[in-house]
Coordinates of C-alpha atoms and ligand atoms in Angstrom, one line a residue:
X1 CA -75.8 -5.3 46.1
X2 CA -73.8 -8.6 46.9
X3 CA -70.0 -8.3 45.7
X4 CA -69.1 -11.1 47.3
X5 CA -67.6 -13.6 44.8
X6 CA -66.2 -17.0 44.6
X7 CA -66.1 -19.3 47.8
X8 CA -68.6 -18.5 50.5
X9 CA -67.6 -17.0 53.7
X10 CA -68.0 -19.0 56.4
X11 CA -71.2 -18.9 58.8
X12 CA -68.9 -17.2 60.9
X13 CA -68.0 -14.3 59.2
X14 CA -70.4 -11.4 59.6
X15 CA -73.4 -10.4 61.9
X16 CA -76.4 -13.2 61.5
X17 CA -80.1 -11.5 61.4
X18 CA -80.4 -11.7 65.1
X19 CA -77.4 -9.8 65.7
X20 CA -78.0 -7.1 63.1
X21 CA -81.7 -6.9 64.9
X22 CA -80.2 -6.8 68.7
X23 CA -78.0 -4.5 67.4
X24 CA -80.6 -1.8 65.3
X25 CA -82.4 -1.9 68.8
X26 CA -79.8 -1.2 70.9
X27 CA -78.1 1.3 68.9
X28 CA -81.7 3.0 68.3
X29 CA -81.7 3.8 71.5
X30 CA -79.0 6.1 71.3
X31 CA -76.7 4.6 74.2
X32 CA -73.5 4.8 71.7
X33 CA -74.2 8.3 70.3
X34 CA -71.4 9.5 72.1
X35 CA -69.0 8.0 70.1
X36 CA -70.9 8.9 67.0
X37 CA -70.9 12.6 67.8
X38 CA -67.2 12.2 68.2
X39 CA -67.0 10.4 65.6
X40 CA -68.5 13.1 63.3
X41 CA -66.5 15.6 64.6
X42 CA -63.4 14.1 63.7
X43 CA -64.7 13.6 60.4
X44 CA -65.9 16.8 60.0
X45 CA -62.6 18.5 60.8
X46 CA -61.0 16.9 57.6
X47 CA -64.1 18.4 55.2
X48 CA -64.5 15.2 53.6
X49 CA -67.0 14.6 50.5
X50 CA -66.6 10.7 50.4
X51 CA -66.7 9.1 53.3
X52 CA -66.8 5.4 53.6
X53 CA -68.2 2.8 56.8
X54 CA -65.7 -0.4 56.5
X55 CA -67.5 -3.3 58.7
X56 CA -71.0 -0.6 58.7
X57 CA -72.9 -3.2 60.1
X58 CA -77.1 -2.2 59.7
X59 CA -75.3 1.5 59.3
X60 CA -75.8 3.3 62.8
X61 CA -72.5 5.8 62.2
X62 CA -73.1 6.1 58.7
X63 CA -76.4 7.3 59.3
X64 CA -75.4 9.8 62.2
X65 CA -72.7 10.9 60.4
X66 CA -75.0 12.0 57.3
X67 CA -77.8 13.1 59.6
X68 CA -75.4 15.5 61.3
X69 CA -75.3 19.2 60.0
X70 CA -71.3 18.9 59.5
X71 CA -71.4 16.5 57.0
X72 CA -75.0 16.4 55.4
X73 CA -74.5 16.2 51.6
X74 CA -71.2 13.9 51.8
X75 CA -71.2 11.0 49.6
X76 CA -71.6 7.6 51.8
X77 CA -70.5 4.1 51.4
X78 CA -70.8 1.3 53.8
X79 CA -69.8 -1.9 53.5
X80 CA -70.3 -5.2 55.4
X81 CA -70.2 -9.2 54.8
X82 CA -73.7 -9.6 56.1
X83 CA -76.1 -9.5 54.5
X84 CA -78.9 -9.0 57.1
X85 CA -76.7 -6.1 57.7
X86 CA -76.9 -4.6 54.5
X87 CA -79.9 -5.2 53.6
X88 CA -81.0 -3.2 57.5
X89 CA -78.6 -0.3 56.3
X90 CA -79.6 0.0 52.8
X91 CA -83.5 0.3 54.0
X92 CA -83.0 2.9 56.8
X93 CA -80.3 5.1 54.9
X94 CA -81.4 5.6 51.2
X95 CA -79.2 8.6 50.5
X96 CA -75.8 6.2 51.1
X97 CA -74.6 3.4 48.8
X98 CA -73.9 0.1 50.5
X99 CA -72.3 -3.2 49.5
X100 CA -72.3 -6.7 50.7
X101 CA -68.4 -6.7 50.8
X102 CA -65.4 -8.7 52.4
X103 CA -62.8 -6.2 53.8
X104 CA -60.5 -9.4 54.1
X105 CA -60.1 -9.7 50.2
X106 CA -61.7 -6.4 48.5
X107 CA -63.4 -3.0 49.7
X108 CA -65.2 -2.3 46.4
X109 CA -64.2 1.1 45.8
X110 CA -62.0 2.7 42.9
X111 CA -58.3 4.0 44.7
X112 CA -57.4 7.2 46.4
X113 CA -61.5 7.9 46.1
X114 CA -62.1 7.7 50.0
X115 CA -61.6 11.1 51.5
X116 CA -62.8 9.7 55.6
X117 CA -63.0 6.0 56.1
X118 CA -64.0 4.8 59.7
X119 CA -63.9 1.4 60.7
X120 CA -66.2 0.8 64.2
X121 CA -65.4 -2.9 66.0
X122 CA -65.0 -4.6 62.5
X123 CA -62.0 -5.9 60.9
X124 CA -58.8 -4.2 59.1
X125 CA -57.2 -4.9 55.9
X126 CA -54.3 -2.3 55.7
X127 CA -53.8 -2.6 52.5
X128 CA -56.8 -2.0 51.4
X129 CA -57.3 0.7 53.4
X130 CA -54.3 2.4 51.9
X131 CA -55.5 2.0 47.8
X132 CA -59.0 3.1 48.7
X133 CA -58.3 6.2 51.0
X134 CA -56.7 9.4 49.5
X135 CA -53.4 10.6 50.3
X136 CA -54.3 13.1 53.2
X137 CA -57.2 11.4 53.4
X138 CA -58.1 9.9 57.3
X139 CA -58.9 7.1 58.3
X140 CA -61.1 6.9 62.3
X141 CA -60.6 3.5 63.9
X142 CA -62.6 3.0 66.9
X143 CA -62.2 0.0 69.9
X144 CA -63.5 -0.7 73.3
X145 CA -61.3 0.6 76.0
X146 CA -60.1 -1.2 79.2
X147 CA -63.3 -0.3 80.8
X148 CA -65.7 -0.7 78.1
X149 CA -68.3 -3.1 80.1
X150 CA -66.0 -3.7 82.8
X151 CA -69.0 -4.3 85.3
X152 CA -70.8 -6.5 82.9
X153 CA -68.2 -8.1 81.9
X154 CA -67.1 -9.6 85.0
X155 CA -70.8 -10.3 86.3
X156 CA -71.6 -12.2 83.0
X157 CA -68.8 -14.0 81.9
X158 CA -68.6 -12.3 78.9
X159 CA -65.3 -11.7 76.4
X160 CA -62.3 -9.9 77.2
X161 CA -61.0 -6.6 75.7
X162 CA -57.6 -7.0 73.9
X163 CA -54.7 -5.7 75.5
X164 CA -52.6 -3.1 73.8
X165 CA -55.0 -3.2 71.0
X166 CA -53.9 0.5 69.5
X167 CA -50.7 0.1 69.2
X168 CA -51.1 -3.1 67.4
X169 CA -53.6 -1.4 65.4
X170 CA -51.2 1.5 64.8
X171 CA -48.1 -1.0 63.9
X172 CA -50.2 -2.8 61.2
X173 CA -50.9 0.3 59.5
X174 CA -48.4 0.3 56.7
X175 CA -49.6 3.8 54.5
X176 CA -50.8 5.8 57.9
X177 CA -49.5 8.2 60.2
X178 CA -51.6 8.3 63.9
X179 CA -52.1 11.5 64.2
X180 CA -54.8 11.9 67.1
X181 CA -56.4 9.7 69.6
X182 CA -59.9 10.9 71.5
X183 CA -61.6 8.6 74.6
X184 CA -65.1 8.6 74.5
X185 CA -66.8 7.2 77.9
X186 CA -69.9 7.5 79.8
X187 CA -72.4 5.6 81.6
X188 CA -76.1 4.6 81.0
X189 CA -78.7 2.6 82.8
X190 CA -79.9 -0.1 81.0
X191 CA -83.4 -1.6 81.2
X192 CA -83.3 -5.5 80.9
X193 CA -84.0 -5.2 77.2
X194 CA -81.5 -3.5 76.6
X195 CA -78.6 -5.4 78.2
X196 CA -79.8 -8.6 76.3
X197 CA -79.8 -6.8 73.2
X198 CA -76.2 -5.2 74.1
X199 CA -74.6 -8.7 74.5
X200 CA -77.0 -9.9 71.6
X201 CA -75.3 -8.0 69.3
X202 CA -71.7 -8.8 69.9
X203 CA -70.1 -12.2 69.6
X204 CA -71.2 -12.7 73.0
X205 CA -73.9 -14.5 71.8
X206 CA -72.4 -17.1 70.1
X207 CA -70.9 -17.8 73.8
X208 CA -73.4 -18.3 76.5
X209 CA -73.8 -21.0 78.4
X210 CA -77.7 -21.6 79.4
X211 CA -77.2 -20.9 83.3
X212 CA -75.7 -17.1 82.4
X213 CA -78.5 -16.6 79.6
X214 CA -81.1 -17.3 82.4
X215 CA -79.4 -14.8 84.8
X216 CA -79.2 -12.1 82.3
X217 CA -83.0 -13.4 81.7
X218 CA -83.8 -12.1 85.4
X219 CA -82.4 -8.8 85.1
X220 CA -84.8 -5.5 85.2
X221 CA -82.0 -2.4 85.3
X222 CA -78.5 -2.3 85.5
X223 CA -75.5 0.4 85.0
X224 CA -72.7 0.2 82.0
X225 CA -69.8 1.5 81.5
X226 CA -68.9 2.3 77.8
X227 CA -65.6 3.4 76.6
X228 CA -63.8 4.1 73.2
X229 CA -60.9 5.1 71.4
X230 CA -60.9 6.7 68.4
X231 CA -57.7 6.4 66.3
X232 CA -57.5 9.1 63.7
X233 CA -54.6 8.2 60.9
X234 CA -53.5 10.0 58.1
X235 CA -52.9 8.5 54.6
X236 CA -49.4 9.4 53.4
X237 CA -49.0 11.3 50.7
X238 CA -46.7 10.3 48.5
X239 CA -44.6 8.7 50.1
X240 CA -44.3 11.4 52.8
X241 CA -45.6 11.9 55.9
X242 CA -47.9 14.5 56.8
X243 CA -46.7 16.6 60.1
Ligands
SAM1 C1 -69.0 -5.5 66.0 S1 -69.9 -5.4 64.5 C2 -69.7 -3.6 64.2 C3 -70.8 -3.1 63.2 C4 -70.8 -1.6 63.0 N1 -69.5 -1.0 62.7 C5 -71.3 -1.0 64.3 O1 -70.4 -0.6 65.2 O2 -72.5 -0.9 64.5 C6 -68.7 -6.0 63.3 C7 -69.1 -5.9 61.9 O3 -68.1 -6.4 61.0 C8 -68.7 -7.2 60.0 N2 -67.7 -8.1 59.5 C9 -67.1 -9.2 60.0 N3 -66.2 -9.7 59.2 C10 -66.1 -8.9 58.1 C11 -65.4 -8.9 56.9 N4 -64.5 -9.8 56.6 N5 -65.7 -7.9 55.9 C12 -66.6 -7.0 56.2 N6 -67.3 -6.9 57.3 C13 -67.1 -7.9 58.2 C14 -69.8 -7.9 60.7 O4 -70.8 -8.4 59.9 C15 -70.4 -6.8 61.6 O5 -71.4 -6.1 61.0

Protein backbone atom coordinates (compact mmCIF):
# COMPACT_ATOMS: atom_id res chain seq x y z
CA UNK A 1 0.00 0.00 0.00
CA UNK A 2 0.90 3.79 -0.69
CA UNK A 3 0.58 5.94 2.56
CA UNK A 4 1.97 8.68 1.19
CA UNK A 5 -0.38 11.61 1.38
CA UNK A 6 -0.67 15.11 0.33
CA UNK A 7 2.25 16.85 -1.71
CA UNK A 8 4.42 14.50 -3.78
CA UNK A 9 7.86 13.89 -2.79
CA UNK A 10 10.15 15.07 -4.94
CA UNK A 11 11.87 12.81 -7.85
CA UNK A 12 14.57 12.88 -5.54
CA UNK A 13 13.40 11.22 -2.73
CA UNK A 14 13.63 7.45 -2.86
CA UNK A 15 15.33 4.71 -4.99
CA UNK A 16 13.99 5.08 -8.86
CA UNK A 17 13.34 1.34 -10.60
CA UNK A 18 16.83 1.21 -11.77
CA UNK A 19 18.29 1.52 -8.48
CA UNK A 20 15.93 -0.82 -6.70
CA UNK A 21 16.90 -3.31 -9.75
CA UNK A 22 20.94 -2.71 -9.43
CA UNK A 23 20.41 -3.02 -6.02
CA UNK A 24 18.08 -6.65 -5.87
CA UNK A 25 21.12 -7.86 -8.11
CA UNK A 26 23.76 -6.92 -6.16
CA UNK A 27 22.47 -7.64 -2.91
CA UNK A 28 21.25 -11.25 -4.43
CA UNK A 29 24.50 -11.98 -4.70
CA UNK A 30 25.15 -12.08 -1.13
CA UNK A 31 28.29 -9.61 -1.05
CA UNK A 32 26.52 -7.66 2.13
CA UNK A 33 25.40 -10.78 4.00
CA UNK A 34 27.81 -10.00 6.52
CA UNK A 35 26.19 -7.26 7.79
CA UNK A 36 22.91 -8.96 7.66
CA UNK A 37 24.08 -11.89 9.80
CA UNK A 38 25.26 -9.28 12.22
CA UNK A 39 22.54 -7.66 11.83
CA UNK A 40 20.31 -10.64 12.90
CA UNK A 41 22.26 -11.28 15.66
CA UNK A 42 21.84 -8.22 17.24
CA UNK A 43 18.29 -8.44 16.71
CA UNK A 44 18.07 -11.63 17.93
CA UNK A 45 19.67 -10.94 21.28
CA UNK A 46 16.73 -8.52 22.20
CA UNK A 47 13.91 -11.58 21.37
CA UNK A 48 11.98 -9.29 19.47
CA UNK A 49 8.29 -10.19 17.92
CA UNK A 50 7.88 -6.92 15.83
CA UNK A 51 10.54 -5.88 14.06
CA UNK A 52 10.40 -3.11 11.63
CA UNK A 53 12.94 -2.07 8.24
CA UNK A 54 12.76 1.99 8.28
CA UNK A 55 14.26 2.98 4.60
CA UNK A 56 13.78 -1.27 3.57
CA UNK A 57 14.45 -0.56 0.26
CA UNK A 58 13.35 -3.93 -2.20
CA UNK A 59 13.73 -5.65 1.53
CA UNK A 60 17.19 -7.50 1.48
CA UNK A 61 17.56 -7.34 5.65
CA UNK A 62 14.12 -7.82 6.19
CA UNK A 63 14.14 -10.84 4.37
CA UNK A 64 17.41 -12.22 5.95
CA UNK A 65 16.40 -11.33 9.04
CA UNK A 66 13.01 -13.55 8.72
CA UNK A 67 14.71 -16.25 6.74
CA UNK A 68 17.15 -16.70 9.65
CA UNK A 69 16.36 -19.44 12.35
CA UNK A 70 16.69 -16.69 15.31
CA UNK A 71 13.91 -14.72 14.34
CA UNK A 72 11.59 -16.83 11.85
CA UNK A 73 7.97 -16.18 12.99
CA UNK A 74 8.62 -12.36 14.06
CA UNK A 75 6.18 -9.98 12.73
CA UNK A 76 7.93 -7.71 9.87
CA UNK A 77 7.34 -4.24 8.56
CA UNK A 78 9.28 -2.39 6.07
CA UNK A 79 8.83 0.73 4.99
CA UNK A 80 10.27 2.90 2.11
CA UNK A 81 9.24 6.08 -0.15
CA UNK A 82 9.72 4.19 -3.32
CA UNK A 83 7.64 2.67 -4.79
CA UNK A 84 9.65 0.40 -7.13
CA UNK A 85 11.08 -0.48 -3.85
CA UNK A 86 8.09 -1.64 -2.30
CA UNK A 87 6.53 -3.01 -4.70
CA UNK A 88 10.30 -5.46 -5.29
CA UNK A 89 9.96 -6.16 -1.37
CA UNK A 90 6.40 -6.81 -1.09
CA UNK A 91 6.74 -9.56 -4.16
CA UNK A 92 9.79 -11.40 -2.75
CA UNK A 93 8.74 -11.35 1.04
CA UNK A 94 5.05 -12.23 1.35
CA UNK A 95 5.14 -13.13 5.03
CA UNK A 96 6.15 -9.24 6.01
CA UNK A 97 3.90 -6.15 5.66
CA UNK A 98 5.27 -3.21 3.78
CA UNK A 99 4.29 0.40 3.18
CA UNK A 100 5.08 3.08 0.70
CA UNK A 101 5.98 5.49 3.67
CA UNK A 102 7.96 8.87 4.27
CA UNK A 103 10.17 8.49 7.45
CA UNK A 104 10.62 12.35 7.16
CA UNK A 105 6.82 13.05 8.19
CA UNK A 106 5.19 9.55 9.41
CA UNK A 107 6.39 5.77 9.93
CA UNK A 108 2.87 4.26 9.78
CA UNK A 109 2.85 2.28 12.72
CA UNK A 110 0.70 2.59 16.08
CA UNK A 111 3.35 3.78 19.25
CA UNK A 112 5.59 1.75 21.50
CA UNK A 113 4.46 -1.35 18.89
CA UNK A 114 8.16 -1.76 17.45
CA UNK A 115 10.09 -4.10 19.57
CA UNK A 116 13.66 -4.03 16.84
CA UNK A 117 13.68 -1.27 14.32
CA UNK A 118 16.85 -1.15 11.95
CA UNK A 119 17.43 1.51 9.69
CA UNK A 120 20.27 0.40 6.84
CA UNK A 121 21.78 3.64 4.73
CA UNK A 122 18.33 5.40 4.79
CA UNK A 123 17.29 8.39 6.55
CA UNK A 124 16.40 9.14 10.44
CA UNK A 125 13.51 10.85 12.03
CA UNK A 126 14.18 10.70 15.80
CA UNK A 127 11.13 11.31 16.74
CA UNK A 128 9.52 9.03 15.09
CA UNK A 129 11.67 6.56 15.92
CA UNK A 130 11.05 7.13 19.59
CA UNK A 131 6.77 6.88 19.37
CA UNK A 132 6.99 3.88 17.23
CA UNK A 133 9.77 1.75 19.15
CA UNK A 134 8.99 0.39 22.65
CA UNK A 135 10.53 1.46 25.74
CA UNK A 136 13.44 -1.16 25.92
CA UNK A 137 12.85 -1.76 22.60
CA UNK A 138 16.27 -1.25 20.11
CA UNK A 139 16.79 0.36 17.59
CA UNK A 140 20.20 -1.08 14.86
CA UNK A 141 21.50 1.79 12.75
CA UNK A 142 23.91 0.81 10.24
CA UNK A 143 26.57 3.25 8.09
CA UNK A 144 29.54 2.86 5.83
CA UNK A 145 32.78 3.09 7.68
CA UNK A 146 35.90 5.02 6.74
CA UNK A 147 36.92 2.23 4.47
CA UNK A 148 33.73 1.23 3.04
CA UNK A 149 34.91 1.36 -0.80
CA UNK A 150 37.88 3.11 -0.11
CA UNK A 151 39.68 1.60 -3.30
CA UNK A 152 36.68 2.29 -5.43
CA UNK A 153 36.15 5.24 -4.28
CA UNK A 154 39.23 6.94 -5.06
CA UNK A 155 39.62 5.09 -8.63
CA UNK A 156 36.02 6.16 -9.62
CA UNK A 157 35.38 9.38 -8.40
CA UNK A 158 32.66 8.33 -6.48
CA UNK A 159 31.03 10.16 -3.06
CA UNK A 160 32.63 10.53 0.16
CA UNK A 161 31.75 8.88 3.51
CA UNK A 162 30.70 11.37 6.21
CA UNK A 163 32.96 12.14 8.85
CA UNK A 164 32.08 11.51 12.37
CA UNK A 165 28.79 10.21 11.19
CA UNK A 166 28.00 8.09 14.59
CA UNK A 167 28.36 10.38 16.85
CA UNK A 168 26.17 12.76 14.99
CA UNK A 169 23.82 9.89 14.64
CA UNK A 170 24.08 9.19 18.42
CA UNK A 171 23.60 13.13 19.44
CA UNK A 172 20.37 13.39 17.33
CA UNK A 173 18.87 10.57 19.05
CA UNK A 174 16.73 12.27 21.60
CA UNK A 175 14.70 8.86 23.39
CA UNK A 176 17.90 6.44 22.92
CA UNK A 177 20.73 5.27 24.85
CA UNK A 178 23.90 3.72 22.53
CA UNK A 179 24.39 0.89 24.09
CA UNK A 180 26.76 -1.19 21.57
CA UNK A 181 28.60 -0.66 18.47
CA UNK A 182 29.84 -3.89 16.12
CA UNK A 183 32.25 -3.29 12.75
CA UNK A 184 31.36 -5.51 10.09
CA UNK A 185 34.21 -5.59 7.16
CA UNK A 186 35.43 -7.94 4.58
CA UNK A 187 36.45 -8.05 1.10
CA UNK A 188 34.98 -9.54 -2.12
CA UNK A 189 35.94 -9.71 -5.70
CA UNK A 190 33.73 -8.28 -7.88
CA UNK A 191 32.98 -9.30 -11.50
CA UNK A 192 32.33 -6.22 -13.75
CA UNK A 193 28.52 -6.73 -13.23
CA UNK A 194 28.68 -6.39 -10.18
CA UNK A 195 30.60 -3.19 -9.56
CA UNK A 196 28.18 -1.42 -11.97
CA UNK A 197 25.41 -2.63 -10.22
CA UNK A 198 27.16 -1.63 -6.68
CA UNK A 199 27.51 2.02 -7.79
CA UNK A 200 24.09 1.61 -9.66
CA UNK A 201 22.41 1.30 -6.63
CA UNK A 202 23.62 4.19 -4.54
CA UNK A 203 23.29 7.86 -5.38
CA UNK A 204 26.36 7.37 -7.34
CA UNK A 205 24.37 7.10 -10.19
CA UNK A 206 22.84 10.19 -10.26
CA UNK A 207 26.66 11.41 -10.47
CA UNK A 208 28.66 10.11 -13.23
CA UNK A 209 30.09 11.91 -15.67
CA UNK A 210 30.20 9.89 -19.18
CA UNK A 211 34.22 9.46 -19.32
CA UNK A 212 34.04 7.57 -15.58
CA UNK A 213 30.79 5.47 -16.74
CA UNK A 214 32.86 4.28 -19.79
CA UNK A 215 35.83 3.29 -17.56
CA UNK A 216 33.80 1.44 -15.15
CA UNK A 217 32.27 0.14 -18.61
CA UNK A 218 35.84 -1.60 -19.33
CA UNK A 219 36.15 -3.30 -16.09
CA UNK A 220 36.11 -7.33 -15.94
CA UNK A 221 37.18 -8.02 -11.91
CA UNK A 222 38.07 -5.91 -9.29
CA UNK A 223 38.56 -6.12 -5.17
CA UNK A 224 36.20 -4.06 -2.59
CA UNK A 225 36.40 -3.23 0.52
CA UNK A 226 33.14 -3.09 2.60
CA UNK A 227 32.79 -1.82 5.99
CA UNK A 228 29.90 -1.11 8.54
CA UNK A 229 28.86 -0.02 11.78
CA UNK A 230 26.17 -1.09 13.44
CA UNK A 231 24.70 1.25 16.18
CA UNK A 232 22.57 -0.57 18.56
CA UNK A 233 20.31 2.01 20.89
CA UNK A 234 17.99 1.46 23.42
CA UNK A 235 14.58 3.16 23.83
CA UNK A 236 14.27 4.75 27.22
CA UNK A 237 11.93 3.63 29.40
CA UNK A 238 10.21 5.99 30.95
CA UNK A 239 11.95 8.43 31.24
CA UNK A 240 14.92 6.35 32.49
CA UNK A 241 17.77 5.02 31.07
CA UNK A 242 18.39 1.55 30.69
CA UNK A 243 22.10 0.50 32.22
C1 LIG B 1 20.77 3.45 0.37
S1 LIG B 1 19.12 2.88 0.21
C2 LIG B 1 19.04 1.59 1.45
C3 LIG B 1 17.93 0.61 1.24
C4 LIG B 1 17.95 -0.61 2.17
N1 LIG B 1 17.93 -0.21 3.56
C5 LIG B 1 19.18 -1.43 1.87
O1 LIG B 1 20.21 -1.20 2.53
O2 LIG B 1 19.12 -2.27 0.98
C6 LIG B 1 18.19 4.19 0.96
C7 LIG B 1 16.71 3.90 0.97
O3 LIG B 1 16.05 4.95 1.65
C8 LIG B 1 14.86 5.25 0.95
N2 LIG B 1 14.43 6.61 1.32
C9 LIG B 1 14.98 7.80 0.94
N3 LIG B 1 14.29 8.83 1.51
C10 LIG B 1 13.31 8.26 2.28
C11 LIG B 1 12.28 8.78 3.11
N4 LIG B 1 12.14 10.09 3.29
N5 LIG B 1 11.44 7.91 3.73
C12 LIG B 1 11.58 6.57 3.56
N6 LIG B 1 12.54 6.02 2.78
C13 LIG B 1 13.39 6.84 2.16
C14 LIG B 1 15.24 5.05 -0.50
O4 LIG B 1 14.11 4.88 -1.35
C15 LIG B 1 16.11 3.82 -0.41
O5 LIG B 1 15.35 2.63 -0.55
Amino acid sequence: VNLVTGKAPSATQGDDMAMVRARRAFLSRRYYQPLAAALAEVASAAEPHVIADFGCGEGYYLGELMGGPQLSGVAAYGTDISKPAIAAAAKAYPAAQFAVADTNRLIPLAGAVVDVGICVFAPRNPAEFARVIAPGGRLLVAIPAQAHLADLRERFGLLGIERDKATKITAQLGGFTLASTRNVSHTARLDGAALRDLIAMTPNARHMDAGTSAQLADVRVTNAEFEFEILEFIRYTKGNEIS
